[in-house]
Amino acid sequence: MSKWTELSCQQLIFMRNLEAQAQLRKAEGADEELEALWKQRLAELQAKHGDPGDAAHQEAKQREAEMRNTVLAQVLDQSARARLSNLALVKPEKTKAVENYLIQMARYGQLNGKVSEQGLIEILEKVSQQTEKKTTVKFNRRKIMDSDEDDDY
């Protein structure tokens, strides 16, 4: 379990405990004002549904996405970026693979200038060939009593 998952589980347990305590107080006939405070606290926790660590994690993800977009803007021309964004709508996993490939090529200096739409198409074909799933169908015929091999008239 990661640190973020553990925090989320702990928060979930805490919220469930609050709910259970609220139900217990309700069963015991506790004060309505106290009940309202507990419900308000529970609603705040549920609305927040995260801790400062989650906010930092989301911020880090956002910075990474901004850096990716910056690198891709430097590497791709306008038509190639448009094609890549269209692909992202249909096949996000393939888009991620192509983006990673382009960023890696840019880091190692393997790109000469901006990649055109035609260059992106070639890269897409390469990635498609590498990730192509080969499906095979295997017929497994059962040999049962009604086999034609036994028929000797």
XYZ file of C-alpha atoms in Angstrom:
153
model
C 0.000 0.000 0.000
C 1.222 3.443 -0.807
C 1.313 6.353 1.587
C -1.652 7.991 -0.162
C -3.798 4.857 -0.019
C -3.086 4.392 3.675
C -4.113 7.966 4.420
C -7.309 7.522 2.470
C -8.096 4.290 4.334
C -7.420 5.942 7.679
C -9.692 8.824 6.765
C -12.408 6.436 5.645
C -12.195 4.575 8.953
C -12.328 7.883 10.827
C -15.436 8.990 8.914
C -17.157 5.649 9.515
C -16.359 5.926 13.222
C -17.918 9.385 13.252
C -21.027 8.023 11.554
C -21.239 5.164 14.051
C -20.829 7.564 16.981
C -23.562 9.797 15.568
C -25.922 6.831 15.261
C -25.088 5.712 18.816
C -25.774 9.166 20.219
C -29.001 9.314 18.266
C -30.059 5.988 19.743
C -29.187 7.226 23.243
C -31.252 10.401 22.716
C -28.327 12.832 22.635
C -28.697 16.568 22.304
C -29.820 17.740 18.834
C -27.289 20.573 18.818
C -24.442 18.150 19.423
C -25.823 15.912 16.698
C -25.835 18.851 14.274
C -22.172 19.612 15.112
C -21.156 16.021 14.472
C -23.004 15.962 11.147
C -21.347 19.243 10.152
C -17.895 17.850 10.981
C -18.638 14.670 9.045
C -19.807 16.699 6.037
C -16.621 18.799 6.164
C -14.461 15.685 6.143
C -16.415 14.134 3.306
C -16.311 17.346 1.272
C -12.605 17.688 1.843
C -12.042 13.912 1.232
C -8.346 14.454 1.299
C -5.458 15.700 3.332
C -2.642 18.155 2.601
C -0.609 15.257 1.205
C -3.236 14.652 -1.476
C -3.152 18.326 -2.426
C 0.628 18.144 -2.769
C 0.297 14.980 -4.822
C -2.235 16.628 -7.145
C -0.042 19.700 -7.454
C 2.908 17.516 -8.428
C 0.798 15.792 -11.075
C -0.311 19.158 -12.404
C 3.303 20.392 -12.619
C 4.300 17.211 -14.449
C 1.443 17.683 -16.928
C 2.491 21.308 -17.513
C 6.101 20.234 -18.133
C 4.936 17.549 -20.578
C 2.819 20.076 -22.462
C 5.708 22.539 -22.582
C 8.097 19.949 -24.012
C 5.508 18.757 -26.528
C 4.820 22.348 -27.605
C 8.543 22.772 -28.311
C 8.825 19.451 -30.143
C 5.624 19.324 -32.237
C 4.299 21.731 -34.817
C 0.675 22.899 -34.704
C -0.797 20.249 -37.014
C 1.010 17.440 -35.189
C -0.261 18.735 -31.832
C -3.799 18.813 -33.227
C -3.494 15.229 -34.440
C -2.101 14.098 -31.093
C -4.916 15.799 -29.181
C -7.482 14.133 -31.457
C -5.841 10.803 -30.796
C -5.987 11.479 -27.056
C -9.774 11.582 -27.248
C -9.962 8.141 -28.813
C -6.937 6.266 -27.452
C -5.437 7.923 -24.374
C -3.028 5.053 -23.645
C -1.540 5.209 -27.145
C -1.271 8.991 -26.849
C 0.606 8.623 -23.570
C 3.017 6.159 -25.191
C 3.664 8.510 -28.133
C 4.131 11.477 -25.784
C 6.622 9.500 -23.691
C 8.476 8.476 -26.853
C 8.659 12.077 -28.089
C 9.813 13.394 -24.706
C 12.485 10.718 -24.502
C 13.706 11.533 -28.008
C 13.806 15.242 -27.123
C 15.807 14.560 -23.956
C 18.449 12.601 -25.836
C 18.603 15.132 -28.684
C 17.382 12.741 -31.343
C 14.913 15.244 -32.811
C 16.015 17.707 -35.455
C 13.620 20.635 -35.232
C 9.884 20.315 -34.781
C 8.084 17.107 -35.666
C 5.573 17.597 -38.470
C 2.267 15.828 -38.835
C 3.835 13.344 -41.241
C 6.633 12.653 -38.752
C 4.054 12.092 -36.029
C 2.202 9.643 -38.267
C 5.417 7.659 -38.707
C 5.969 7.640 -34.950
C 2.364 6.512 -34.430
C 2.947 3.631 -36.853
C 6.094 2.600 -34.964
C 4.289 2.662 -31.630
C 1.350 0.759 -33.123
C 3.660 -1.957 -34.419
C 5.358 -2.269 -31.032
C 2.105 -2.464 -29.093
C 0.185 -4.481 -31.655
C -1.724 -7.329 -30.092
C -1.527 -10.529 -31.992
C -4.630 -12.603 -31.555
C -4.625 -16.255 -32.310
C -7.538 -18.592 -32.348
C -6.901 -22.169 -31.460
C -9.587 -24.729 -32.065
C -9.476 -27.518 -29.570
C -11.718 -30.205 -30.933
C -12.817 -32.852 -28.547
C -12.562 -36.459 -29.548
C -15.767 -38.045 -28.434
C -17.547 -41.275 -29.185
C -19.022 -40.003 -32.452
C -15.693 -39.706 -34.203
C -15.681 -40.420 -37.934
C -12.447 -42.385 -37.610
C -14.206 -45.333 -35.992
C -16.767 -45.746 -38.772
C -15.727 -48.745 -40.884
C -18.763 -49.864 -42.842
